[in-house]
Amino acid sequence: MKVTIEASWKQVLNDEFEKPYFKELTEFVRNEYESNTCYPPASKVFSAFNHAPFNDVKVVMIGQDPYHGPDQAHGLCFSVDENVKIPPSLKNIFEELRTDVGIAIPTHGNLARWADQGVLMLNATLTVRAHQAGSHQNKGWEKFTDVVIQKLSEEREGLVFMLWGGPAKKKGRKIDESKHLVLSSGHPSPLAANRGYWFGNKHFSKANAYLKAHGKTPIEW
């Protein structure tokens, strides 16, 4: 796996790329992509970083695995390309957006427009084998993305972290809440949302209110 990542992130994470665990991870991922169908496309593994440079990040949205179906994953958590059916979790995200800030439900699920405004759309694991959820877990990605969150927590101020569901909450437990806003709720998946753990969290309006209060341009959701 060739690491092609935006320049500011490369500088922030340069030490990480040289560590033994990351070199083992890249070898694993390279072999997986050579011998199996994997997602997202290799050129889009680091898309979240390439859309949102380190100093431009305002909001951090934490997902779990990339989508493992054909043509879905493109390197941004929860997002799919325009020509792909909107997944159930993303439908629920759009429904919460509609009721929270009055935005009409989009006709497609590509969230690159959020990422380009400084929303780091970070999955805990950046790759997956086709049709095998969790197949690239515990290979080093989680350690790498923990460092990403740590760097943002330590070196930036006034960020909004959106932690949806148990795994995301666990991943964000070391965020410094004295200098960042941490928004937690259930996951937007139908299982959690239909039990009342997602709808009504108002995370999108809360995020923008916080950004405004800290002199930052709110996100055009």
PDB file of C-alpha atoms in Angstrom, residues 55-172:
ATOM      1  CA  ASN A  55      -5.424  22.726  10.177  1.00  0.00           C
ATOM      2  CA  ASP A  56      -8.766  22.975   8.356  1.00  0.00           C
ATOM      3  CA  VAL A  57     -10.550  20.295  10.402  1.00  0.00           C
ATOM      4  CA  LYS A  58     -13.537  21.654  12.336  1.00  0.00           C
ATOM      5  CA  VAL A  59     -15.605  18.524  12.943  1.00  0.00           C
ATOM      6  CA  VAL A  60     -14.516  14.906  13.377  1.00  0.00           C
ATOM      7  CA  MET A  61     -17.074  12.241  12.506  1.00  0.00           C
ATOM      8  CA  ILE A  62     -16.026   8.727  13.512  1.00  0.00           C
ATOM      9  CA  GLY A  63     -17.323   5.635  11.736  1.00  0.00           C
ATOM     10  CA  GLN A  64     -16.327   1.979  12.009  1.00  0.00           C
ATOM     11  CA  ASP A  65     -15.621  -0.091   8.873  1.00  0.00           C
ATOM     12  CA  PRO A  66     -15.868   1.073   5.274  1.00  0.00           C
ATOM     13  CA  TYR A  67     -18.916  -0.260   3.439  1.00  0.00           C
ATOM     14  CA  HIS A  68     -18.102  -3.714   2.092  1.00  0.00           C
ATOM     15  CA  GLY A  69     -20.515  -3.861  -0.839  1.00  0.00           C
ATOM     16  CA  PRO A  70     -19.607  -3.072  -4.474  1.00  0.00           C
ATOM     17  CA  ASP A  71     -19.027   0.592  -5.349  1.00  0.00           C
ATOM     18  CA  GLN A  72     -20.123   1.905  -1.942  1.00  0.00           C
ATOM     19  CA  ALA A  73     -16.999   2.903   0.000  1.00  0.00           C
ATOM     20  CA  HIS A  74     -14.966   5.856  -1.248  1.00  0.00           C
ATOM     21  CA  GLY A  75     -12.906   6.764   1.800  1.00  0.00           C
ATOM     22  CA  LEU A  76     -15.355   8.921   3.781  1.00  0.00           C
ATOM     23  CA  CYS A  77     -17.307   7.381   6.657  1.00  0.00           C
ATOM     24  CA  PHE A  78     -21.080   7.007   6.080  1.00  0.00           C
ATOM     25  CA  SER A  79     -20.703   8.424   2.541  1.00  0.00           C
ATOM     26  CA  VAL A  80     -21.344   6.706  -0.792  1.00  0.00           C
ATOM     27  CA  ASP A  81     -20.882   7.849  -4.383  1.00  0.00           C
ATOM     28  CA  GLU A  82     -23.740   9.612  -6.152  1.00  0.00           C
ATOM     29  CA  ASN A  83     -24.886   6.608  -8.178  1.00  0.00           C
ATOM     30  CA  VAL A  84     -25.156   4.282  -5.150  1.00  0.00           C
ATOM     31  CA  LYS A  85     -28.339   3.644  -3.173  1.00  0.00           C
ATOM     32  CA  ILE A  86     -28.321   5.565   0.118  1.00  0.00           C
ATOM     33  CA  PRO A  87     -27.629   3.089   2.965  1.00  0.00           C
ATOM     34  CA  PRO A  88     -30.037   2.873   5.938  1.00  0.00           C
ATOM     35  CA  SER A  89     -27.734   4.599   8.443  1.00  0.00           C
ATOM     36  CA  LEU A  90     -27.194   7.510   6.080  1.00  0.00           C
ATOM     37  CA  LYS A  91     -30.955   7.782   5.515  1.00  0.00           C
ATOM     38  CA  ASN A  92     -31.349   8.230   9.260  1.00  0.00           C
ATOM     39  CA  ILE A  93     -28.560  10.836   9.317  1.00  0.00           C
ATOM     40  CA  PHE A  94     -30.405  12.770   6.616  1.00  0.00           C
ATOM     41  CA  GLU A  95     -33.699  12.475   8.489  1.00  0.00           C
ATOM     42  CA  GLU A  96     -32.096  13.895  11.649  1.00  0.00           C
ATOM     43  CA  LEU A  97     -30.622  16.711   9.555  1.00  0.00           C
ATOM     44  CA  ARG A  98     -34.084  17.478   8.172  1.00  0.00           C
ATOM     45  CA  THR A  99     -35.714  17.712  11.586  1.00  0.00           C
ATOM     46  CA  ASP A 100     -32.734  19.408  13.271  1.00  0.00           C
ATOM     47  CA  VAL A 101     -31.772  22.132  10.815  1.00  0.00           C
ATOM     48  CA  GLY A 102     -34.523  21.969   8.188  1.00  0.00           C
ATOM     49  CA  ILE A 103     -32.445  20.700   5.290  1.00  0.00           C
ATOM     50  CA  ALA A 104     -34.247  18.819   2.541  1.00  0.00           C
ATOM     51  CA  ILE A 105     -33.154  15.195   2.314  1.00  0.00           C
ATOM     52  CA  PRO A 106     -30.470  14.950  -0.418  1.00  0.00           C
ATOM     53  CA  THR A 107     -30.992  12.883  -3.540  1.00  0.00           C
ATOM     54  CA  HIS A 108     -27.608  11.146  -3.178  1.00  0.00           C
ATOM     55  CA  GLY A 109     -25.278  10.063  -0.379  1.00  0.00           C
ATOM     56  CA  ASN A 110     -21.956  11.627  -1.371  1.00  0.00           C
ATOM     57  CA  LEU A 111     -20.807  13.656   1.652  1.00  0.00           C
ATOM     58  CA  ALA A 112     -17.646  15.061   0.075  1.00  0.00           C
ATOM     59  CA  ARG A 113     -19.233  18.507   0.368  1.00  0.00           C
ATOM     60  CA  TRP A 114     -19.023  18.128   4.165  1.00  0.00           C
ATOM     61  CA  ALA A 115     -15.450  16.865   4.044  1.00  0.00           C
ATOM     62  CA  ASP A 116     -14.382  19.824   1.899  1.00  0.00           C
ATOM     63  CA  GLN A 117     -15.648  22.184   4.611  1.00  0.00           C
ATOM     64  CA  GLY A 118     -13.454  20.594   7.285  1.00  0.00           C
ATOM     65  CA  VAL A 119     -15.423  17.560   8.422  1.00  0.00           C
ATOM     66  CA  LEU A 120     -12.914  14.735   8.897  1.00  0.00           C
ATOM     67  CA  MET A 121     -14.984  11.680   8.034  1.00  0.00           C
ATOM     68  CA  LEU A 122     -12.822   9.049   9.679  1.00  0.00           C
ATOM     69  CA  ASN A 123     -13.491   5.330   9.840  1.00  0.00           C
ATOM     70  CA  ALA A 124     -11.729   3.412  12.620  1.00  0.00           C
ATOM     71  CA  THR A 125     -10.578   0.898   9.993  1.00  0.00           C
ATOM     72  CA  LEU A 126      -9.760   2.311   6.570  1.00  0.00           C
ATOM     73  CA  THR A 127     -10.037  -0.833   4.440  1.00  0.00           C
ATOM     74  CA  VAL A 128     -12.146  -3.995   4.247  1.00  0.00           C
ATOM     75  CA  ARG A 129     -12.401  -7.148   2.158  1.00  0.00           C
ATOM     76  CA  ALA A 130     -15.486  -7.320  -0.056  1.00  0.00           C
ATOM     77  CA  HIS A 131     -18.573  -8.743   1.667  1.00  0.00           C
ATOM     78  CA  GLN A 132     -16.647  -9.424   4.884  1.00  0.00           C
ATOM     79  CA  ALA A 133     -17.408  -6.810   7.521  1.00  0.00           C
ATOM     80  CA  GLY A 134     -14.591  -6.374  10.014  1.00  0.00           C
ATOM     81  CA  SER A 135     -12.114  -8.364   7.929  1.00  0.00           C
ATOM     82  CA  HIS A 136      -9.358  -5.749   8.311  1.00  0.00           C
ATOM     83  CA  GLN A 137      -9.901  -5.061  11.983  1.00  0.00           C
ATOM     84  CA  ASN A 138      -7.087  -5.628  14.495  1.00  0.00           C
ATOM     85  CA  LYS A 139      -4.388  -5.286  11.845  1.00  0.00           C
ATOM     86  CA  GLY A 140      -3.166  -1.829  12.885  1.00  0.00           C
ATOM     87  CA  TRP A 141      -5.718   0.588  11.471  1.00  0.00           C
ATOM     88  CA  GLU A 142      -7.323   1.200  14.864  1.00  0.00           C
ATOM     89  CA  LYS A 143      -3.980   2.142  16.388  1.00  0.00           C
ATOM     90  CA  PHE A 144      -3.323   4.531  13.516  1.00  0.00           C
ATOM     91  CA  THR A 145      -6.714   6.230  13.721  1.00  0.00           C
ATOM     92  CA  ASP A 146      -6.404   6.504  17.509  1.00  0.00           C
ATOM     93  CA  VAL A 147      -3.242   8.545  16.899  1.00  0.00           C
ATOM     94  CA  VAL A 148      -5.121  10.731  14.406  1.00  0.00           C
ATOM     95  CA  ILE A 149      -7.753  11.527  17.043  1.00  0.00           C
ATOM     96  CA  GLN A 150      -5.074  12.091  19.689  1.00  0.00           C
ATOM     97  CA  LYS A 151      -3.154  14.517  17.458  1.00  0.00           C
ATOM     98  CA  LEU A 152      -6.308  16.526  16.774  1.00  0.00           C
ATOM     99  CA  SER A 153      -7.237  16.573  20.449  1.00  0.00           C
ATOM    100  CA  GLU A 154      -3.793  17.671  21.579  1.00  0.00           C
ATOM    101  CA  GLU A 155      -2.724  20.042  18.823  1.00  0.00           C
ATOM    102  CA  ARG A 156      -5.991  21.726  17.850  1.00  0.00           C
ATOM    103  CA  GLU A 157      -8.649  23.613  19.821  1.00  0.00           C
ATOM    104  CA  GLY A 158     -12.384  24.152  19.438  1.00  0.00           C
ATOM    105  CA  LEU A 159     -13.179  21.050  17.403  1.00  0.00           C
ATOM    106  CA  VAL A 160     -16.443  19.122  17.435  1.00  0.00           C
ATOM    107  CA  PHE A 161     -16.213  15.337  17.763  1.00  0.00           C
ATOM    108  CA  MET A 162     -19.304  13.314  16.812  1.00  0.00           C
ATOM    109  CA  LEU A 163     -19.320   9.904  18.489  1.00  0.00           C
ATOM    110  CA  TRP A 164     -22.197   7.740  17.327  1.00  0.00           C
ATOM    111  CA  GLY A 165     -22.575   4.314  18.906  1.00  0.00           C
ATOM    112  CA  GLY A 166     -20.505   2.341  21.392  1.00  0.00           C
ATOM    113  CA  PRO A 167     -17.346   1.778  19.304  1.00  0.00           C
ATOM    114  CA  ALA A 168     -17.086   5.470  18.397  1.00  0.00           C
ATOM    115  CA  LYS A 169     -17.611   6.527  22.017  1.00  0.00           C
ATOM    116  CA  LYS A 170     -14.893   4.139  23.120  1.00  0.00           C
ATOM    117  CA  LYS A 171     -12.567   5.461  20.437  1.00  0.00           C
ATOM    118  CA  GLY A 172     -13.107   9.031  21.577  1.00  0.00           C
TER     119      GLY A 172
END
